[in-house]
Coordinates of C-alpha atoms in Angstrom, one line a residue:
Chain A
M20 CA 29.6 -23.6 46.6
A21 CA 30.4 -23.0 50.2
T22 CA 27.9 -20.8 51.8
T23 CA 27.6 -19.5 55.2
P24 CA 24.4 -18.0 56.6
N25 CA 26.2 -14.6 57.0
A26 CA 27.7 -14.5 53.5
T27 CA 27.5 -10.9 52.2
A28 CA 25.1 -10.4 49.4
P29 CA 26.5 -9.3 46.0
A30 CA 27.0 -5.6 45.8
D31 CA 24.3 -5.0 43.2
V32 CA 21.5 -6.6 45.1
P33 CA 20.2 -4.5 47.9
A34 CA 19.8 -6.3 51.2
N35 CA 16.2 -5.2 51.6
P36 CA 14.0 -7.4 49.4
Q37 CA 11.3 -4.7 49.4
A38 CA 13.7 -2.1 47.9
L39 CA 14.6 -4.8 45.4
S40 CA 11.1 -5.4 44.2
R41 CA 10.4 -1.6 44.1
R42 CA 13.4 -1.0 41.8
W43 CA 12.4 -3.8 39.5
F44 CA 8.8 -2.5 39.4
S45 CA 10.0 0.9 38.4
A46 CA 12.1 -0.5 35.5
D47 CA 9.0 -2.1 34.2
D48 CA 7.2 1.1 34.6
V49 CA 9.7 2.9 32.5
A50 CA 9.5 0.3 29.8
H51 CA 5.7 0.5 29.9
L52 CA 5.8 4.2 29.6
I53 CA 8.3 4.3 26.7
T54 CA 6.3 1.8 24.7
L55 CA 3.1 3.6 25.5
I56 CA 4.6 6.8 24.2
A57 CA 5.5 5.1 21.0
A58 CA 2.0 3.7 20.6
A59 CA 0.5 7.0 21.4
T60 CA 2.7 8.7 18.8
L61 CA 0.7 6.9 16.2
L62 CA -2.5 8.2 17.6
L63 CA -1.0 11.6 17.8
I64 CA 0.1 11.5 14.2
T65 CA -3.4 10.5 13.1
V66 CA -5.0 13.3 15.1
L67 CA -2.5 15.8 13.8
L68 CA -3.1 14.6 10.2
V69 CA -6.8 15.2 10.5
Y70 CA -6.2 18.5 12.2
Q71 CA -3.8 19.8 9.6
L72 CA -6.0 18.8 6.7
W73 CA -9.0 20.4 8.4
V74 CA -7.3 23.7 9.4
L75 CA -5.4 24.2 6.2
S76 CA -8.5 23.6 4.0
A77 CA -10.5 26.2 6.1
E78 CA -10.2 29.0 3.5
S79 CA -11.6 26.8 0.7
R80 CA -14.2 25.3 2.9
T81 CA -15.6 28.6 4.1
K82 CA -15.4 30.2 0.7
F83 CA -17.0 27.5 -1.4
G84 CA -19.0 25.4 1.2
W85 CA -20.8 22.5 -0.4
H86 CA -20.6 24.1 -3.8
F87 CA -17.0 22.8 -3.9
F88 CA -18.3 19.3 -4.6
V89 CA -20.9 20.1 -7.2
T90 CA -19.3 22.7 -9.4
S91 CA -16.8 21.9 -12.1
T92 CA -14.8 25.1 -12.8
W93 CA -11.2 24.7 -11.8
D94 CA -9.6 28.1 -12.5
P95 CA -6.6 28.9 -10.3
V96 CA -6.2 32.3 -12.0
A97 CA -9.7 33.5 -11.2
G98 CA -9.6 31.7 -7.8
D99 CA -12.6 29.6 -8.5
F100 CA -12.5 26.0 -7.5
G101 CA -15.0 23.2 -8.0
A102 CA -14.0 19.6 -7.4
L103 CA -16.6 17.7 -9.3
P104 CA -14.5 16.7 -12.3
F105 CA -11.9 15.2 -10.0
I106 CA -14.4 13.4 -7.8
Y107 CA -16.1 12.1 -11.0
G108 CA -12.8 10.9 -12.4
T109 CA -11.8 9.2 -9.2
L110 CA -15.1 7.4 -8.9
V111 CA -15.3 6.4 -12.6
T112 CA -11.7 5.0 -12.8
S113 CA -12.3 3.1 -9.5
A114 CA -15.6 1.7 -10.8
V115 CA -13.9 0.4 -14.0
A116 CA -11.1 -1.1 -11.9
L117 CA -13.5 -2.9 -9.6
F118 CA -15.6 -4.1 -12.6
I119 CA -12.5 -5.9 -13.9
A120 CA -10.6 -6.7 -10.7
V121 CA -13.4 -8.2 -8.6
P122 CA -14.3 -11.1 -11.0
L123 CA -10.7 -11.7 -11.8
G124 CA -9.5 -11.6 -8.1
V125 CA -12.4 -13.6 -6.7
G126 CA -12.1 -16.2 -9.6
A127 CA -8.4 -16.6 -8.9
A128 CA -9.1 -16.8 -5.2
I129 CA -11.6 -19.6 -5.7
F130 CA -9.0 -21.5 -7.8
L131 CA -6.3 -21.0 -5.1
A132 CA -8.6 -21.9 -2.2
E133 CA -10.7 -24.6 -3.6
L134 CA -8.9 -26.3 -6.5
A135 CA -5.2 -25.8 -6.4
P136 CA -3.1 -28.2 -4.2
P137 CA -1.8 -26.4 -1.1
K138 CA 1.8 -26.1 -2.5
L139 CA 0.7 -24.6 -5.7
S140 CA -1.8 -22.4 -3.9
S141 CA 0.8 -20.9 -1.6
S142 CA 3.4 -20.4 -4.3
L143 CA 0.8 -18.6 -6.5
S144 CA -0.3 -16.4 -3.7
F145 CA 3.4 -15.6 -3.0
V146 CA 3.6 -14.3 -6.6
S147 CA 0.4 -12.3 -6.1
D148 CA 1.9 -10.8 -3.0
L149 CA 5.0 -9.8 -5.0
L150 CA 2.6 -8.2 -7.6
A151 CA 1.2 -6.1 -4.8
A152 CA 4.7 -5.0 -3.9
V153 CA 5.4 -3.6 -7.4
P154 CA 5.8 0.2 -7.0
S155 CA 2.9 2.2 -8.6
V156 CA 5.3 4.3 -10.7
I157 CA 6.3 1.1 -12.5
Y158 CA 2.7 0.4 -13.4
G159 CA 2.5 4.0 -14.6
L160 CA 5.6 3.4 -16.8
L161 CA 4.1 0.3 -18.4
G162 CA 0.8 2.1 -18.7
V163 CA 2.3 5.1 -20.6
F164 CA 4.5 3.2 -23.0
L165 CA 2.8 -0.1 -23.4
L166 CA -0.9 0.1 -22.6
V167 CA -1.7 3.5 -24.0
P168 CA -0.6 2.7 -27.6
I169 CA -2.4 -0.7 -27.4
M170 CA -5.6 1.0 -26.2
R171 CA -5.4 3.6 -28.9
T172 CA -4.7 1.4 -31.9
T173 CA -6.4 -1.9 -30.9
V174 CA -8.7 -2.0 -27.9
Q175 CA -10.6 1.2 -28.2
P176 CA -11.4 0.8 -31.9
A177 CA -12.5 -2.8 -31.3
L178 CA -14.8 -1.6 -28.4
K179 CA -16.2 1.1 -30.6
R180 CA -17.0 -1.5 -33.3
T181 CA -18.7 -3.9 -31.0
L182 CA -20.2 -1.8 -28.2
G183 CA -20.1 1.6 -29.9
F184 CA -23.8 2.0 -29.4
L185 CA -23.2 2.6 -25.7
P186 CA -22.4 6.2 -24.8
L187 CA -19.5 4.7 -22.7
F188 CA -17.6 3.7 -25.8
K189 CA -18.0 6.7 -28.0
G190 CA -15.7 9.5 -29.1
P191 CA -12.2 9.6 -30.4
S192 CA -9.5 7.2 -29.1
Y193 CA -6.7 9.0 -27.4
G194 CA -5.3 6.0 -25.6
I195 CA -5.2 7.9 -22.4
G196 CA -8.3 8.4 -20.4
F197 CA -10.7 6.9 -17.8
L198 CA -10.7 3.4 -19.3
T199 CA -6.9 3.1 -19.5
A200 CA -6.5 4.4 -16.0
G201 CA -9.2 1.9 -14.8
I202 CA -7.4 -1.0 -16.4
V203 CA -4.1 -0.1 -14.8
L204 CA -5.8 0.3 -11.5
A205 CA -7.5 -3.1 -11.9
I206 CA -4.2 -4.8 -12.3
M207 CA -2.9 -3.0 -9.3
I208 CA -5.8 -4.0 -7.0
V209 CA -6.3 -7.6 -8.1
P210 CA -3.7 -8.9 -5.6
F211 CA -5.6 -7.3 -2.7
V212 CA -9.0 -8.8 -3.7
L213 CA -7.2 -12.1 -4.3
S214 CA -5.3 -12.5 -1.1
V215 CA -8.1 -11.4 1.3
S216 CA -10.7 -13.4 -0.6
R217 CA -8.5 -16.5 -0.5
E218 CA -8.0 -16.1 3.3
V219 CA -11.7 -15.8 3.8
L220 CA -12.5 -18.8 1.6
L221 CA -9.9 -20.9 3.3
G222 CA -11.6 -20.1 6.6
I223 CA -14.9 -21.7 5.6
P224 CA -15.2 -25.0 7.4
R225 CA -14.5 -28.2 5.4
D226 CA -17.7 -29.9 6.4
Q227 CA -19.8 -27.4 4.4
R228 CA -18.1 -28.4 1.2
E229 CA -18.3 -32.1 2.0
A230 CA -22.0 -31.8 2.9
A231 CA -22.7 -30.2 -0.5
L232 CA -20.7 -32.7 -2.4
A233 CA -22.3 -35.6 -0.5
L234 CA -25.7 -34.2 -1.6
G235 CA -24.5 -34.7 -5.2
A236 CA -23.5 -31.1 -6.0
T237 CA -20.7 -30.7 -8.5
K238 CA -17.4 -29.1 -7.3
W239 CA -18.5 -25.8 -8.9
E240 CA -22.0 -25.9 -7.3
S241 CA -20.6 -26.6 -3.9
T242 CA -18.2 -23.7 -4.3
W243 CA -20.6 -21.2 -5.8
K244 CA -23.7 -22.0 -3.9
V245 CA -22.3 -23.0 -0.5
V246 CA -18.7 -21.7 0.1
V247 CA -18.9 -18.4 -1.7
P248 CA -22.2 -17.3 -0.1
A249 CA -20.8 -18.3 3.3
A250 CA -17.7 -16.1 2.6
R251 CA -19.5 -13.2 1.0
I252 CA -19.2 -10.7 3.8
G253 CA -15.4 -11.2 3.9
I254 CA -15.3 -11.0 0.1
F255 CA -17.2 -7.7 0.3
G256 CA -14.6 -6.6 2.8
S257 CA -11.8 -7.4 0.3
V258 CA -13.7 -5.4 -2.4
F259 CA -13.9 -2.3 -0.1
L260 CA -10.3 -2.6 0.7
A261 CA -9.4 -2.7 -2.9
L262 CA -11.7 0.2 -3.6
A263 CA -9.9 2.3 -1.0
R264 CA -6.6 1.4 -2.7
A265 CA -8.0 2.4 -6.1
L266 CA -9.4 5.7 -4.9
G267 CA -6.1 6.9 -3.5
E268 CA -3.8 5.5 -6.1
T269 CA -1.8 8.3 -7.5
M270 CA 1.1 7.8 -9.8
A271 CA -0.1 5.2 -12.2
V272 CA -3.4 7.1 -12.7
T273 CA -1.7 10.4 -13.1
M274 CA 0.4 9.0 -15.9
V275 CA -2.4 7.6 -18.0
I276 CA -5.6 9.5 -17.2
G277 CA -4.9 12.5 -19.4
N278 CA -5.0 15.2 -16.7
N279 CA -7.9 17.1 -18.2
P280 CA -10.5 18.3 -15.7
R281 CA -13.7 17.5 -17.6
I282 CA -16.7 15.3 -17.1
S283 CA -17.5 13.1 -20.0
E284 CA -19.7 10.0 -20.2
S285 CA -17.3 8.4 -22.6
L286 CA -14.6 6.2 -21.0
F287 CA -12.3 7.0 -23.9
S288 CA -12.0 10.6 -23.0
P289 CA -9.2 12.0 -20.9
G290 CA -10.1 13.0 -17.3
Y291 CA -8.6 13.8 -14.0
S292 CA -8.7 12.3 -10.5
I293 CA -8.3 13.8 -7.0
A294 CA -5.0 12.1 -6.4
A295 CA -3.7 13.1 -9.9
V296 CA -4.5 16.8 -9.5
L297 CA -2.7 16.7 -6.1
A298 CA 0.3 15.2 -7.7
N299 CA 0.4 17.6 -10.6
E300 CA -0.5 20.9 -9.0
F301 CA 0.3 20.8 -5.3
S302 CA 4.0 21.8 -5.5
E303 CA 3.1 24.6 -8.0
A304 CA 0.1 26.0 -6.2
T305 CA 0.4 29.7 -5.8
G306 CA -1.8 31.5 -3.3
N307 CA -3.5 30.3 -0.1
L308 CA -6.9 29.7 -1.7
Y309 CA -5.4 27.4 -4.4
L310 CA -3.4 25.5 -1.8
S311 CA -6.3 25.3 0.5
A312 CA -8.6 24.0 -2.2
L313 CA -6.1 21.3 -3.0
I314 CA -5.8 20.3 0.6
E315 CA -9.6 20.1 0.8
L316 CA -9.3 17.5 -2.0
G317 CA -6.8 15.7 0.1
L318 CA -9.2 15.8 3.1
V319 CA -11.9 14.3 0.9
L320 CA -9.6 11.6 -0.3
F321 CA -8.6 10.9 3.3
L322 CA -12.1 10.7 4.6
L323 CA -13.3 8.4 1.8
T324 CA -10.5 5.9 2.2
F325 CA -10.7 6.1 6.0
I326 CA -14.4 5.2 6.0
L327 CA -14.0 2.5 3.4
N328 CA -11.1 0.9 5.2
G329 CA -12.9 1.0 8.5
L330 CA -15.9 -0.7 6.8
A331 CA -13.7 -3.2 5.1
R332 CA -11.9 -4.2 8.3
L333 CA -15.2 -4.5 10.1
L334 CA -16.6 -6.8 7.4
I335 CA -13.5 -9.0 7.4
L336 CA -13.5 -9.0 11.2
V337 CA -17.0 -10.4 11.1
T338 CA -16.2 -13.3 8.8
T339 CA -12.7 -14.4 9.9
A340 CA -12.8 -15.3 13.5
R341 CA -9.2 -14.3 13.9
G342 CA -9.8 -11.1 12.1
S343 CA -6.9 -9.2 13.7
G344 CA -4.5 -11.0 11.5
V345 CA -2.2 -8.8 9.5
L346 CA -3.8 -7.8 6.3
P347 CA -1.8 -7.1 3.1
S348 CA -0.4 -3.7 3.2
Chain B
M8 CA -27.0 -39.3 -18.5
S9 CA -29.8 -36.8 -18.5
L10 CA -29.4 -33.5 -20.3
R11 CA -29.4 -31.6 -17.0
L12 CA -26.6 -33.7 -15.6
I13 CA -24.5 -33.1 -18.8
W14 CA -25.2 -29.4 -18.4
R15 CA -24.2 -29.3 -14.8
K16 CA -21.0 -31.3 -15.4
S17 CA -19.9 -29.1 -18.3
L18 CA -20.7 -25.9 -16.4
N19 CA -18.6 -27.4 -13.6
V20 CA -15.6 -27.9 -15.9
F21 CA -16.1 -24.6 -17.6
M22 CA -16.3 -22.5 -14.5
L23 CA -13.5 -24.3 -12.7
S24 CA -11.2 -23.8 -15.7
L25 CA -12.3 -20.1 -15.8
T26 CA -11.1 -19.7 -12.2
G27 CA -7.8 -21.4 -13.2
F28 CA -7.5 -18.9 -16.0
C29 CA -8.1 -16.0 -13.6
A30 CA -5.3 -17.2 -11.4
L31 CA -3.0 -17.8 -14.3
F32 CA -3.7 -14.3 -15.7
T33 CA -3.1 -12.6 -12.4
V34 CA 0.1 -14.5 -11.7
S35 CA 1.5 -14.1 -15.2
A36 CA 1.1 -10.3 -14.9
L37 CA 4.1 -10.2 -12.6
F38 CA 6.3 -12.2 -15.0
F39 CA 5.1 -10.1 -17.8
I40 CA 5.9 -6.8 -16.0
L41 CA 9.3 -8.1 -15.0
G42 CA 10.1 -9.4 -18.4
Y43 CA 9.0 -6.3 -20.2
L44 CA 11.2 -4.1 -17.9
V45 CA 14.2 -6.3 -18.4
W46 CA 13.6 -6.2 -22.1
N47 CA 13.3 -2.4 -22.2
G48 CA 15.5 -1.3 -19.4
G49 CA 18.2 -3.9 -19.5
K50 CA 19.9 -2.6 -22.6
D51 CA 20.2 1.0 -21.3
L52 CA 21.6 0.0 -18.0
S53 CA 25.3 0.9 -17.9
W54 CA 27.9 1.7 -15.4
N55 CA 27.4 5.4 -16.0
F56 CA 23.8 5.0 -14.8
F57 CA 25.0 4.3 -11.3
T58 CA 28.0 6.7 -11.2
H59 CA 27.0 9.8 -13.2
L60 CA 24.8 12.8 -12.5
P61 CA 22.0 13.5 -15.0
A62 CA 23.1 15.2 -18.2
P63 CA 21.9 18.8 -18.7
V64 CA 18.3 18.9 -19.9
G65 CA 18.1 18.1 -23.6
E66 CA 21.5 16.4 -23.8
E67 CA 21.9 12.6 -23.9
G68 CA 23.7 10.4 -21.5
G69 CA 24.3 10.9 -17.8
G70 CA 23.1 8.7 -15.0
M71 CA 21.1 8.7 -11.8
A72 CA 23.8 8.5 -9.1
N73 CA 22.2 11.3 -7.2
A74 CA 18.8 9.7 -7.3
I75 CA 20.1 6.4 -6.0
V76 CA 21.9 8.1 -3.1
G77 CA 18.9 10.3 -2.5
S78 CA 16.6 7.3 -2.2
L79 CA 19.0 5.6 0.2
K80 CA 19.1 8.7 2.3
L81 CA 15.3 8.9 2.4
L82 CA 15.1 5.3 3.4
L83 CA 17.7 5.8 6.1
L84 CA 15.6 8.6 7.6
A85 CA 12.4 6.6 7.2
A86 CA 14.0 3.7 9.1
L87 CA 15.5 6.0 11.7
F88 CA 12.3 7.7 12.6
G89 CA 9.7 5.1 11.7
V90 CA 11.2 1.8 12.9
P91 CA 11.8 2.6 16.6
I92 CA 8.3 4.1 17.0
G93 CA 6.7 1.2 15.2
L94 CA 8.7 -1.4 17.1
L95 CA 8.1 0.0 20.5
G96 CA 4.5 0.6 19.8
G97 CA 4.2 -3.0 18.7
V98 CA 5.8 -4.1 22.0
Y99 CA 3.2 -2.0 23.9
L100 CA 0.3 -3.6 22.0
A101 CA 1.6 -7.2 22.6
E102 CA 3.1 -7.0 26.0
F103 CA 1.6 -4.0 27.9
G104 CA -1.7 -2.3 27.7
G105 CA -5.2 -3.2 28.7
K106 CA -8.1 -3.4 26.3
T107 CA -9.2 0.0 25.0
V108 CA -5.9 1.7 24.1
P109 CA -4.5 -1.3 22.2
F110 CA -7.7 -1.7 20.3
L111 CA -7.7 2.0 19.4
V112 CA -4.0 1.9 18.3
R113 CA -4.5 -1.3 16.3
Y114 CA -7.5 0.0 14.5
T115 CA -5.8 3.4 13.8
A116 CA -2.7 1.6 12.5
D117 CA -4.8 -0.5 10.1
L118 CA -6.6 2.6 8.9
M119 CA -3.4 4.6 8.5
N120 CA -2.1 1.8 6.5
G121 CA -4.8 2.4 3.9
V122 CA -4.5 6.2 3.8
P123 CA -3.4 7.2 0.3
S124 CA 0.3 8.0 0.1
I125 CA -0.3 11.3 -1.5
V126 CA -2.2 12.4 1.6
M127 CA 0.8 11.5 3.6
G128 CA 2.7 13.8 1.3
I129 CA 0.3 16.7 2.1
F130 CA 0.7 15.9 5.8
A131 CA 4.5 16.0 5.7
Y132 CA 4.3 19.2 3.6
A133 CA 2.2 20.8 6.3
L134 CA 4.3 19.5 9.0
V135 CA 7.8 20.1 7.7
V136 CA 7.9 22.0 4.4
M137 CA 5.6 24.8 5.5
P138 CA 7.4 25.8 8.7
M139 CA 10.8 25.4 7.0
H140 CA 9.7 27.2 3.8
H141 CA 11.6 24.8 1.5
F142 CA 11.6 21.2 0.2
S143 CA 14.1 18.9 1.8
T144 CA 15.4 15.4 2.2
F145 CA 14.3 15.6 5.8
A146 CA 10.7 16.3 4.8
G147 CA 10.7 13.4 2.4
G148 CA 12.1 11.1 5.2
V149 CA 9.4 12.2 7.5
A150 CA 6.7 11.4 4.9
L151 CA 8.1 7.9 4.4
A152 CA 8.6 7.4 8.2
I153 CA 4.9 8.1 8.8
M154 CA 4.1 5.4 6.3
V155 CA 6.5 2.9 7.9
I156 CA 5.1 3.2 11.4
P157 CA 1.7 1.4 11.1
T158 CA 3.1 -1.5 9.1
V159 CA 6.0 -2.2 11.5
L160 CA 3.8 -1.7 14.5
R161 CA 1.2 -4.2 13.4
N162 CA 3.7 -6.7 12.2
T163 CA 5.8 -6.5 15.4
E164 CA 2.7 -7.0 17.5
S165 CA 1.6 -10.1 15.6
F166 CA 5.0 -11.8 15.8
L167 CA 5.4 -11.0 19.5
R168 CA 1.9 -12.5 20.1
D169 CA 3.1 -15.7 18.4
V170 CA 5.9 -16.2 21.0
P171 CA 4.8 -19.1 23.2
R172 CA 3.6 -18.4 26.7
S173 CA 6.0 -21.0 28.1
L174 CA 9.0 -18.9 27.1
R175 CA 7.6 -16.0 29.0
E176 CA 6.8 -18.1 32.0
G177 CA 10.2 -19.7 31.9
S178 CA 11.9 -16.3 32.0
F179 CA 9.7 -15.1 34.8
A180 CA 10.4 -18.3 36.7
L181 CA 14.1 -17.5 36.4
G182 CA 13.4 -14.2 38.2
A183 CA 13.5 -11.9 35.3
N184 CA 11.2 -8.8 35.5
K185 CA 9.0 -7.9 32.6
W186 CA 11.2 -5.6 30.6
R187 CA 14.1 -8.0 30.9
M188 CA 11.8 -10.8 29.8
I189 CA 10.8 -8.8 26.7
A190 CA 14.3 -7.6 25.8
T191 CA 16.2 -10.8 26.3
V192 CA 13.6 -13.5 25.6
V193 CA 10.5 -12.4 23.7
L194 CA 12.1 -9.9 21.2
P195 CA 15.0 -12.2 20.2
A196 CA 12.5 -15.1 19.7
A197 CA 10.4 -13.0 17.4
S198 CA 13.3 -11.1 15.8
R199 CA 13.2 -12.8 12.4
G200 CA 9.6 -12.0 12.0
I201 CA 10.1 -8.4 13.2
L202 CA 13.0 -8.0 10.8
T203 CA 10.8 -9.3 8.0
G204 CA 8.2 -6.7 8.7
V205 CA 10.7 -3.9 8.9
L206 CA 12.4 -4.8 5.6
L207 CA 9.1 -5.3 3.8
A208 CA 7.9 -1.9 5.1
L209 CA 11.1 -0.2 3.8
A210 CA 10.8 -2.0 0.5
R211 CA 7.3 -0.7 0.1
V212 CA 8.2 3.0 0.8
A213 CA 11.3 2.7 -1.4
G214 CA 9.0 2.6 -4.3
E215 CA 6.7 5.4 -3.2
T216 CA 6.6 8.4 -5.4
A217 CA 3.5 10.4 -4.4
P218 CA 4.6 11.4 -0.9
L219 CA 8.0 12.7 -2.2
L220 CA 6.6 14.9 -5.0
F221 CA 6.2 17.9 -2.7
T222 CA 8.5 17.0 0.2
A223 CA 11.8 15.8 -1.1
F224 CA 10.8 17.3 -4.5
G225 CA 13.7 16.6 -6.9
N226 CA 17.2 17.8 -7.8
R227 CA 19.3 17.4 -10.8
Y228 CA 22.5 17.6 -8.7
W229 CA 23.8 16.1 -5.5
S230 CA 22.0 17.1 -2.4
P231 CA 24.4 17.6 0.4
G232 CA 23.2 17.2 3.9
W233 CA 19.5 16.7 4.8
N234 CA 18.2 20.2 4.3
Q235 CA 18.0 20.5 0.6
P236 CA 15.6 19.0 -2.0
T237 CA 16.8 15.7 -3.3
A238 CA 16.3 13.4 -6.2
S239 CA 14.9 9.9 -5.7
L240 CA 14.5 7.0 -8.0
P241 CA 10.7 6.8 -8.1
V242 CA 10.3 10.6 -8.7
V243 CA 13.0 10.5 -11.4
I244 CA 11.2 7.6 -13.1
Y245 CA 7.9 9.7 -13.0
T246 CA 9.6 12.9 -14.3
Y247 CA 11.5 11.1 -17.1
A248 CA 8.6 8.9 -18.2
T249 CA 6.3 11.9 -18.6
G250 CA 9.1 14.1 -20.0
P251 CA 9.5 14.9 -23.7
Y252 CA 12.8 13.4 -24.5
E253 CA 13.5 10.0 -26.0
D254 CA 16.7 9.6 -24.0
W255 CA 14.7 10.3 -20.7
H256 CA 12.3 7.6 -21.6
R257 CA 15.1 5.1 -22.0
Q258 CA 16.6 6.1 -18.7
A259 CA 13.2 5.8 -17.1
W260 CA 13.0 2.2 -18.2
A261 CA 16.5 1.5 -16.8
A262 CA 15.6 3.2 -13.5
G263 CA 12.4 1.3 -13.4
L264 CA 14.3 -2.0 -13.8
V265 CA 16.7 -1.0 -11.0
L266 CA 13.8 0.0 -8.7
L267 CA 11.7 -3.1 -9.4
G268 CA 14.7 -5.3 -9.1
L269 CA 15.6 -4.0 -5.7
V270 CA 12.0 -4.2 -4.4
L271 CA 11.4 -7.7 -5.7
I272 CA 14.7 -9.1 -4.6
T273 CA 14.1 -7.7 -1.1
N274 CA 10.7 -9.1 -1.0
I275 CA 11.7 -12.6 -2.3
L276 CA 14.7 -12.9 0.0
V277 CA 12.9 -11.6 3.0
R278 CA 9.8 -13.7 2.5
T279 CA 11.6 -16.9 1.7
F280 CA 14.6 -16.8 4.1
L281 CA 13.3 -15.0 7.1
T282 CA 9.8 -16.3 7.5
S283 CA 10.6 -19.9 6.6
G284 CA 12.3 -20.6 9.9
T285 CA 11.6 -19.0 13.3
A286 CA 13.7 -19.2 16.4
Y287 CA 11.0 -21.3 18.1
E288 CA 8.5 -23.9 17.2
R289 CA 5.4 -22.3 15.8
T290 CA 2.2 -24.0 16.7

């Protein structure tokens, strides 16, 4: 290219280099600003969410105060609202779900992280990820038409025969109820326990296993006495994460819990959960107090899951060094 | 061999096989669910299902054309509102920003990801339905969009962070400024991963029922425009499954099969084809 010292600069480049850099700088500023606004939108949404739930539940909060959480009348006609049966149902179904899902999920995670060859391990966790992607209404569908009849005719009578002396397994078998909802929830949260626990277990250094094996421990002893204890905080994290899922799970629970606001010590009896009452009554709520009581339930659910998730992420952050990795959603 | 050794060895075998059983059980749940849906829903899946409106209550037959279109419209809105915010927010976290704001946004995104979907429904209700005084497609789209944002944001950020430093330095060395570097080098390099995140987020909200119950509500007819209540596949499955008619139950199975099929196929295709190869060498 023939150049002369006096060649004119291309039209779109200003002759003054200072102006040039100033223009470029401002383009970056605009990009910075736009992306900042997008990121701040998320914060704004979160603040707005809390604000709305807080303000819209004001009527119920001022009228019932703390009694809201300890009384169990739910009477929209008389305008008397107590949330205890819903809180009870939410906690009981989640407890049943954890009781089943934690051993199952951690056991499967141990298999995938410690025993299975890498190829098998990754394809099995792929399937588990797919399981986590199944919409909750599908679990509800299977729950209603498949699990409920089985529970009524087979599982609940069998439990009554063998463990009937416990108050948990007394009373008539309806099929629907706390136990059925808990089982459906368990199947739904196993993938979360599994995938996070597997990640945490895989993060434990190899030497720890080898040291245990070299000392003469069996594979199981090295896993159970060395690797799992080392990973326990992260495993707790996965349990909290799963618990937060279980507490807020709506559709599947609504379809099988029975939707009856009562507190019963029997797992066979129909109950209600916070999410289920929201799903059933929110769009039909008449009157501000009714709506505001329901929104207060939403606030409770939000705070519970917010705290649990925060705790879970903190725990997982502590164990996995690269804790900021994307967790299953 | 001492008795204790025998005990330890058999415990070893027993417990290890137990963990294998746990894994087998968990994994087989998916195949069982899929198989059961195909078995129950497959026989009621007909052409009418995709092309007809629901039959009047109590009558047999009819389809779910309006629910399928409704779901697509809701997804379109969710993508339209949710994806740009999530994407740009992710760019901010990965490329701009100091220490505190990104940390705050990241943590909030993770927490929002775990907020129950029914609460998102209440939020969209308060935000859109209450001021407008009626249920609408728009309100449902907003509810889903809010759920899309955190997922897309976190995912975009993590894939942008994986783009090697050398690519950025190379583009700076060629005289590009920062936004040009991001737009023409970093984003294209991470595009597959970002697309994966977007599609997975949409596949997830496609199956959400709870946030639509009191935002998009439901509709037994077509829902013209964006301002009226609309039917959607998940809500129809819920309504039909809990309804009293035998024919509704059959249609719920068929709709369940369609929904699950779409969600799983998206997941499988996206996870196998898009994440397997990236535009750059991952270290």
